[in-house]
PDB file of C-alpha atoms in Angstrom:
ATOM      1  CA  PHE A 571      89.271 177.184 132.003  1.00  0.00           C
ATOM      2  CA  THR A 572      89.331 179.968 134.617  1.00  0.00           C
ATOM      3  CA  GLU A 573      88.426 179.590 138.178  1.00  0.00           C
ATOM      4  CA  THR A 574      85.948 182.050 139.653  1.00  0.00           C
ATOM      5  CA  SER A 575      84.481 182.857 142.870  1.00  0.00           C
ATOM      6  CA  GLU A 576      81.267 184.306 141.190  1.00  0.00           C
ATOM      7  CA  SER A 577      78.263 181.457 142.052  1.00  0.00           C
ATOM      8  CA  LEU A 578      77.206 179.771 139.016  1.00  0.00           C
ATOM      9  CA  SER A 579      73.972 181.059 138.871  1.00  0.00           C
ATOM     10  CA  THR A 580      75.715 184.511 138.529  1.00  0.00           C
ATOM     11  CA  LEU A 581      77.655 183.338 135.591  1.00  0.00           C
ATOM     12  CA  LEU A 582      74.541 182.400 133.822  1.00  0.00           C
ATOM     13  CA  GLN A 583      72.109 185.396 134.820  1.00  0.00           C
ATOM     14  CA  ARG A 584      74.755 187.994 133.304  1.00  0.00           C
ATOM     15  CA  LEU A 585      74.919 185.544 130.229  1.00  0.00           C
ATOM     16  CA  ILE A 586      71.348 185.855 129.184  1.00  0.00           C
ATOM     17  CA  GLY A 587      71.739 189.247 130.035  1.00  0.00           C
ATOM     18  CA  ASN A 588      73.648 189.412 127.330  1.00  0.00           C
ATOM     19  CA  LEU A 589      71.487 187.543 124.547  1.00  0.00           C
ATOM     20  CA  SER A 590      69.765 188.928 122.044  1.00  0.00           C
ATOM     21  CA  GLY A 591      67.798 188.169 118.273  1.00  0.00           C
ATOM     22  CA  LYS A 592      65.008 186.039 117.343  1.00  0.00           C
ATOM     23  CA  THR A 593      67.766 183.493 116.668  1.00  0.00           C
ATOM     24  CA  ILE A 594      70.953 182.550 118.587  1.00  0.00           C
ATOM     25  CA  THR A 595      73.743 179.547 117.791  1.00  0.00           C
ATOM     26  CA  LEU A 596      76.054 177.554 119.520  1.00  0.00           C
ATOM     27  CA  ARG A 597      79.084 179.727 118.374  1.00  0.00           C
ATOM     28  CA  ASP A 598      76.994 182.893 119.747  1.00  0.00           C
ATOM     29  CA  LEU A 599      76.775 181.464 122.965  1.00  0.00           C
ATOM     30  CA  MET A 600      80.532 180.218 123.004  1.00  0.00           C
ATOM     31  CA  GLU A 601      81.720 183.727 122.019  1.00  0.00           C
ATOM     32  CA  ALA A 602      79.472 185.193 124.847  1.00  0.00           C
ATOM     33  CA  ILE A 603      81.093 183.063 127.359  1.00  0.00           C
ATOM     34  CA  GLY A 604      84.295 184.420 126.503  1.00  0.00           C
ATOM     35  CA  GLU A 605      87.615 183.094 129.303  1.00  0.00           C
ATOM     36  CA  GLN A 606      84.721 181.745 131.866  1.00  0.00           C
ATOM     37  CA  GLY A 607      85.784 178.492 130.218  1.00  0.00           C
ATOM     38  CA  LEU A 608      84.519 175.310 128.672  1.00  0.00           C
ATOM     39  CA  LEU A 609      82.911 173.547 131.940  1.00  0.00           C
ATOM     40  CA  LEU A 610      80.228 176.412 131.778  1.00  0.00           C
ATOM     41  CA  MET A 611      79.299 175.820 128.348  1.00  0.00           C
ATOM     42  CA  CYS A 612      78.934 172.781 129.523  1.00  0.00           C
ATOM     43  CA  ALA A 613      76.475 173.525 132.469  1.00  0.00           C
ATOM     44  CA  ILE A 614      74.349 176.281 130.061  1.00  0.00           C
ATOM     45  CA  ALA A 615      74.089 173.410 127.357  1.00  0.00           C
ATOM     46  CA  CYS A 616      72.296 170.887 129.899  1.00  0.00           C
ATOM     47  CA  LEU A 617      69.811 173.035 131.352  1.00  0.00           C
ATOM     48  CA  PRO A 618      67.256 173.099 128.794  1.00  0.00           C
ATOM     49  CA  PHE A 619      66.603 169.342 129.521  1.00  0.00           C
ATOM     50  CA  LEU A 620      66.488 170.284 133.474  1.00  0.00           C
ATOM     51  CA  ILE A 621      62.674 171.027 132.857  1.00  0.00           C
ATOM     52  CA  PRO A 622      59.568 169.789 130.947  1.00  0.00           C
ATOM     53  CA  VAL A 623      60.258 171.921 127.661  1.00  0.00           C
ATOM     54  CA  SER A 624      60.723 170.626 124.446  1.00  0.00           C
ATOM     55  CA  ILE A 625      63.331 172.651 122.356  1.00  0.00           C
ATOM     56  CA  PRO A 626      63.491 170.893 118.538  1.00  0.00           C
ATOM     57  CA  GLY A 627      67.146 170.361 117.831  1.00  0.00           C
ATOM     58  CA  VAL A 628      68.266 171.071 121.104  1.00  0.00           C
ATOM     59  CA  SER A 629      69.197 167.666 122.022  1.00  0.00           C
ATOM     60  CA  THR A 630      71.508 166.935 119.032  1.00  0.00           C
ATOM     61  CA  VAL A 631      73.477 170.436 119.403  1.00  0.00           C
ATOM     62  CA  PHE A 632      73.924 170.297 123.060  1.00  0.00           C
ATOM     63  CA  GLY A 633      74.834 166.737 123.330  1.00  0.00           C
ATOM     64  CA  ALA A 634      77.067 166.886 120.704  1.00  0.00           C
ATOM     65  CA  ALA A 635      78.056 170.299 122.150  1.00  0.00           C
ATOM     66  CA  ILE A 636      78.990 168.916 125.404  1.00  0.00           C
ATOM     67  CA  VAL A 637      80.501 165.633 123.633  1.00  0.00           C
ATOM     68  CA  MET A 638      83.422 167.455 122.158  1.00  0.00           C
ATOM     69  CA  ILE A 639      83.916 169.821 124.714  1.00  0.00           C
ATOM     70  CA  SER A 640      84.309 167.297 127.670  1.00  0.00           C
ATOM     71  CA  LEU A 641      86.540 165.311 125.245  1.00  0.00           C
ATOM     72  CA  ALA A 642      89.011 168.726 124.858  1.00  0.00           C
ATOM     73  CA  ILE A 643      88.500 168.707 128.693  1.00  0.00           C
ATOM     74  CA  THR A 644      90.294 165.225 129.143  1.00  0.00           C
ATOM     75  CA  LEU A 645      92.849 166.259 126.384  1.00  0.00           C
ATOM     76  CA  ASN A 646      93.601 169.423 128.162  1.00  0.00           C
ATOM     77  CA  ARG A 647      93.189 171.747 124.817  1.00  0.00           C
ATOM     78  CA  LEU A 648      90.337 173.789 123.209  1.00  0.00           C
ATOM     79  CA  PRO A 649      87.604 171.910 121.508  1.00  0.00           C
ATOM     80  CA  TRP A 650      86.698 171.719 117.769  1.00  0.00           C
ATOM     81  CA  LEU A 651      83.253 171.800 116.397  1.00  0.00           C
ATOM     82  CA  PRO A 652      81.713 171.055 113.048  1.00  0.00           C
ATOM     83  CA  LYS A 653      80.249 174.429 111.860  1.00  0.00           C
ATOM     84  CA  ARG A 654      77.103 172.568 111.449  1.00  0.00           C
ATOM     85  CA  ILE A 655      76.648 172.536 115.055  1.00  0.00           C
ATOM     86  CA  LEU A 656      78.286 175.543 115.523  1.00  0.00           C
ATOM     87  CA  ASP A 657      76.086 177.487 113.542  1.00  0.00           C
ATOM     88  CA  LYS A 658      72.895 175.792 113.735  1.00  0.00           C
ATOM     89  CA  GLU A 659      69.989 178.484 114.620  1.00  0.00           C
ATOM     90  CA  MET A 660      67.967 178.227 117.832  1.00  0.00           C
ATOM     91  CA  GLU A 661      65.014 180.164 118.398  1.00  0.00           C
ATOM     92  CA  THR A 662      65.977 182.443 121.357  1.00  0.00           C
ATOM     93  CA  ALA A 663      62.296 183.234 122.691  1.00  0.00           C
ATOM     94  CA  ARG A 664      62.500 179.389 123.491  1.00  0.00           C
ATOM     95  CA  LEU A 665      65.756 178.965 124.236  1.00  0.00           C
ATOM     96  CA  VAL A 666      66.143 181.710 126.931  1.00  0.00           C
ATOM     97  CA  PRO A 667      63.007 181.067 128.616  1.00  0.00           C
ATOM     98  CA  ALA A 668      64.736 177.636 129.616  1.00  0.00           C
ATOM     99  CA  LEU A 669      67.930 178.792 130.591  1.00  0.00           C
ATOM    100  CA  GLU A 670      66.178 181.308 132.856  1.00  0.00           C
ATOM    101  CA  LYS A 671      64.481 177.913 134.580  1.00  0.00           C
ATOM    102  CA  GLY A 672      67.154 176.407 134.747  1.00  0.00           C
ATOM    103  CA  VAL A 673      69.014 179.512 136.737  1.00  0.00           C
ATOM    104  CA  ASN A 674      66.334 178.659 139.439  1.00  0.00           C
ATOM    105  CA  ILE A 675      67.413 175.331 139.657  1.00  0.00           C
ATOM    106  CA  VAL A 676      70.930 176.182 140.145  1.00  0.00           C
ATOM    107  CA  SER A 677      70.889 178.784 142.369  1.00  0.00           C
ATOM    108  CA  LYS A 678      69.401 176.524 144.709  1.00  0.00           C
ATOM    109  CA  LEU A 679      72.535 174.223 143.602  1.00  0.00           C
ATOM    110  CA  ASP A 680      74.504 177.343 144.798  1.00  0.00           C
ATOM    111  CA  ARG A 681      73.372 177.319 148.128  1.00  0.00           C
ATOM    112  CA  TYR A 682      75.208 174.045 149.246  1.00  0.00           C
ATOM    113  CA  MET A 683      77.963 174.463 147.077  1.00  0.00           C
ATOM    114  CA  ARG A 684      81.620 175.311 148.180  1.00  0.00           C
ATOM    115  CA  PRO A 685      85.244 174.249 148.118  1.00  0.00           C
ATOM    116  CA  ARG A 686      85.511 170.579 149.697  1.00  0.00           C
ATOM    117  CA  LEU A 687      86.880 167.404 148.827  1.00  0.00           C
ATOM    118  CA  PRO A 688      89.816 168.838 146.314  1.00  0.00           C
ATOM    119  CA  GLY A 689      90.727 165.286 145.559  1.00  0.00           C
ATOM    120  CA  LEU A 690      87.801 165.072 143.306  1.00  0.00           C
ATOM    121  CA  THR A 691      88.586 168.481 141.422  1.00  0.00           C
ATOM    122  CA  THR A 692      91.826 169.361 141.214  1.00  0.00           C
ATOM    123  CA  GLY A 693      94.643 167.826 139.348  1.00  0.00           C
ATOM    124  CA  THR A 694      95.320 166.584 136.039  1.00  0.00           C
ATOM    125  CA  VAL A 695      94.146 162.877 136.482  1.00  0.00           C
ATOM    126  CA  MET A 696      91.163 164.475 137.834  1.00  0.00           C
ATOM    127  CA  ALA A 697      90.294 166.449 135.100  1.00  0.00           C
ATOM    128  CA  ARG A 698      90.692 163.837 132.970  1.00  0.00           C
ATOM    129  CA  VAL A 699      88.588 161.224 134.608  1.00  0.00           C
ATOM    130  CA  ASN A 700      85.913 163.812 135.206  1.00  0.00           C
ATOM    131  CA  GLY A 701      85.914 164.868 131.373  1.00  0.00           C
ATOM    132  CA  LEU A 702      85.370 161.652 130.104  1.00  0.00           C
ATOM    133  CA  ALA A 703      82.582 161.239 132.754  1.00  0.00           C
ATOM    134  CA  ILE A 704      80.746 164.172 131.286  1.00  0.00           C
ATOM    135  CA  MET A 705      81.530 162.851 127.707  1.00  0.00           C
ATOM    136  CA  THR A 706      79.717 160.022 128.662  1.00  0.00           C
ATOM    137  CA  ALA A 707      76.598 161.761 130.150  1.00  0.00           C
ATOM    138  CA  GLY A 708      77.015 163.850 127.053  1.00  0.00           C
ATOM    139  CA  VAL A 709      76.837 160.589 124.466  1.00  0.00           C
ATOM    140  CA  LEU A 710      73.465 159.470 126.757  1.00  0.00           C
ATOM    141  CA  LEU A 711      71.815 162.816 126.385  1.00  0.00           C
ATOM    142  CA  MET A 712      72.111 162.433 122.022  1.00  0.00           C
ATOM    143  CA  MET A 713      69.946 159.269 122.628  1.00  0.00           C
ATOM    144  CA  PRO A 714      66.937 159.541 120.455  1.00  0.00           C
ATOM    145  CA  LEU A 715      64.622 158.747 123.384  1.00  0.00           C
ATOM    146  CA  GLY A 716      63.182 162.561 123.777  1.00  0.00           C
ATOM    147  CA  PHE A 717      60.072 161.176 124.465  1.00  0.00           C
ATOM    148  CA  VAL A 718      60.891 158.340 127.237  1.00  0.00           C
ATOM    149  CA  PRO A 719      60.789 160.300 130.651  1.00  0.00           C
ATOM    150  CA  PHE A 720      63.836 161.119 132.480  1.00  0.00           C
ATOM    151  CA  SER A 721      65.778 160.362 129.696  1.00  0.00           C
ATOM    152  CA  ASN A 722      67.373 163.722 129.212  1.00  0.00           C
ATOM    153  CA  THR A 723      67.109 164.841 132.694  1.00  0.00           C
ATOM    154  CA  LEU A 724      68.902 162.251 134.494  1.00  0.00           C
ATOM    155  CA  PRO A 725      72.292 163.062 132.381  1.00  0.00           C
ATOM    156  CA  GLY A 726      71.671 166.756 132.400  1.00  0.00           C
ATOM    157  CA  VAL A 727      71.622 166.477 136.115  1.00  0.00           C
ATOM    158  CA  ALA A 728      74.569 164.636 135.686  1.00  0.00           C
ATOM    159  CA  ILE A 729      76.447 167.125 133.552  1.00  0.00           C
ATOM    160  CA  LEU A 730      75.236 170.077 135.621  1.00  0.00           C
ATOM    161  CA  LEU A 731      76.969 168.270 138.847  1.00  0.00           C
ATOM    162  CA  PHE A 732      80.095 167.870 137.422  1.00  0.00           C
ATOM    163  CA  SER A 733      80.357 171.656 135.728  1.00  0.00           C
ATOM    164  CA  ALA A 734      79.089 173.239 138.861  1.00  0.00           C
ATOM    165  CA  GLY A 735      81.274 170.678 140.909  1.00  0.00           C
ATOM    166  CA  MET A 736      84.650 171.482 138.686  1.00  0.00           C
ATOM    167  CA  ILE A 737      84.035 175.369 138.257  1.00  0.00           C
ATOM    168  CA  GLN A 738      83.140 175.679 142.134  1.00  0.00           C
ATOM    169  CA  ARG A 739      85.738 173.256 143.205  1.00  0.00           C
ATOM    170  CA  ASP A 740      83.043 171.134 144.822  1.00  0.00           C
ATOM    171  CA  GLY A 741      83.636 167.371 144.800  1.00  0.00           C
ATOM    172  CA  ALA A 742      80.605 166.914 146.788  1.00  0.00           C
ATOM    173  CA  THR A 743      79.126 167.897 143.499  1.00  0.00           C
ATOM    174  CA  VAL A 744      80.997 166.382 141.861  1.00  0.00           C
ATOM    175  CA  LEU A 745      80.499 163.017 143.155  1.00  0.00           C
ATOM    176  CA  GLY A 746      76.830 163.538 142.917  1.00  0.00           C
ATOM    177  CA  GLY A 747      77.300 163.826 139.611  1.00  0.00           C
ATOM    178  CA  TYR A 748      78.958 160.221 139.295  1.00  0.00           C
ATOM    179  CA  LEU A 749      75.898 159.370 141.230  1.00  0.00           C
ATOM    180  CA  PHE A 750      73.876 160.320 138.525  1.00  0.00           C
ATOM    181  CA  LEU A 751      75.859 158.850 136.086  1.00  0.00           C
ATOM    182  CA  VAL A 752      75.027 155.809 137.781  1.00  0.00           C
ATOM    183  CA  LEU A 753      71.628 156.500 137.752  1.00  0.00           C
ATOM    184  CA  THR A 754      71.226 156.832 134.181  1.00  0.00           C
ATOM    185  CA  THR A 755      73.059 153.950 133.521  1.00  0.00           C
ATOM    186  CA  ILE A 756      70.909 151.731 134.950  1.00  0.00           C
ATOM    187  CA  TYR A 757      68.114 153.430 133.769  1.00  0.00           C
ATOM    188  CA  PHE A 758      68.833 152.857 129.993  1.00  0.00           C
ATOM    189  CA  ALA A 759      69.733 149.404 130.888  1.00  0.00           C
ATOM    190  CA  ILE A 760      66.372 148.937 131.960  1.00  0.00           C
ATOM    191  CA  LEU A 761      64.717 150.636 128.900  1.00  0.00           C
ATOM    192  CA  ALA A 762      67.148 148.639 126.368  1.00  0.00           C
ATOM    193  CA  TYR A 763      65.888 145.182 128.635  1.00  0.00           C
ATOM    194  CA  GLY A 764      62.472 146.461 127.936  1.00  0.00           C
ATOM    195  CA  ALA A 765      62.995 147.283 125.021  1.00  0.00           C
ATOM    196  CA  PHE A 766      64.245 144.407 123.887  1.00  0.00           C
ATOM    197  CA  TRP A 767      61.432 141.799 125.614  1.00  0.00           C
ATOM    198  CA  ALA A 768      58.956 143.910 124.328  1.00  0.00           C
ATOM    199  CA  GLY A 769      60.701 143.546 120.340  1.00  0.00           C
ATOM    200  CA  GLN A 770      61.149 139.808 121.382  1.00  0.00           C
ATOM    201  CA  GLY A 771      57.577 139.149 122.421  1.00  0.00           C
ATOM    202  CA  LEU A 772      56.040 140.897 119.055  1.00  0.00           C
ATOM    203  CA  SER A 773      58.224 138.734 117.091  1.00  0.00           C
ATOM    204  CA  ASN A 774      56.875 135.851 118.910  1.00  0.00           C
ATOM    205  CA  SER A 775      53.067 136.502 118.181  1.00  0.00           C
ATOM    206  CA  LEU A 776      54.277 137.598 114.813  1.00  0.00           C
ATOM    207  CA  THR A 777      55.564 134.095 113.728  1.00  0.00           C
ATOM    208  CA  GLY A 778      53.087 132.677 116.357  1.00  0.00           C
ATOM    209  CA  ALA A 779      55.959 130.757 118.219  1.00  0.00           C
TER     210      ALA A 779
END
């Protein structure tokens, strides 16, 4: 990971400008990023989930990528990704507009970001702790609940805040990532609780209990 003085929205706009062709793969995106680092890849991968748009296959591909990249950040080594994930084709015509709308969200975030609370963004220990937090959000993002409101948005926001905060060395933004991760965990727990009792009610109605 290479630090940068450029804003996250500027980096993303440059990347989008380099995308071409009818389809694109995760491998293409990673090659386009070059030396900007793994955290930028996590930020890019969460953008499609911040807006109400459906792109088939993206949740699984990007969610898996986020988990593997965050594992690499935690272990301080280059990531390994299955060829099936790296080379799965996605429609550029649907992905790029989602990324562009995501840039609009990021540009608003850029206004408030600055280096602060360095204890949350520097050092090997915090890099590993933050990497585990991103991994947890990535796993939640992969859950097959895309039809449930906010089930992708909440972990997506958490990943964006973690990634952007670490890139720009903004501990306050990273702290926001932890807040959204806690909210996501609570939300998923509520969904699981509701599904359990709905299943219990259905079972009781079928058995006449």
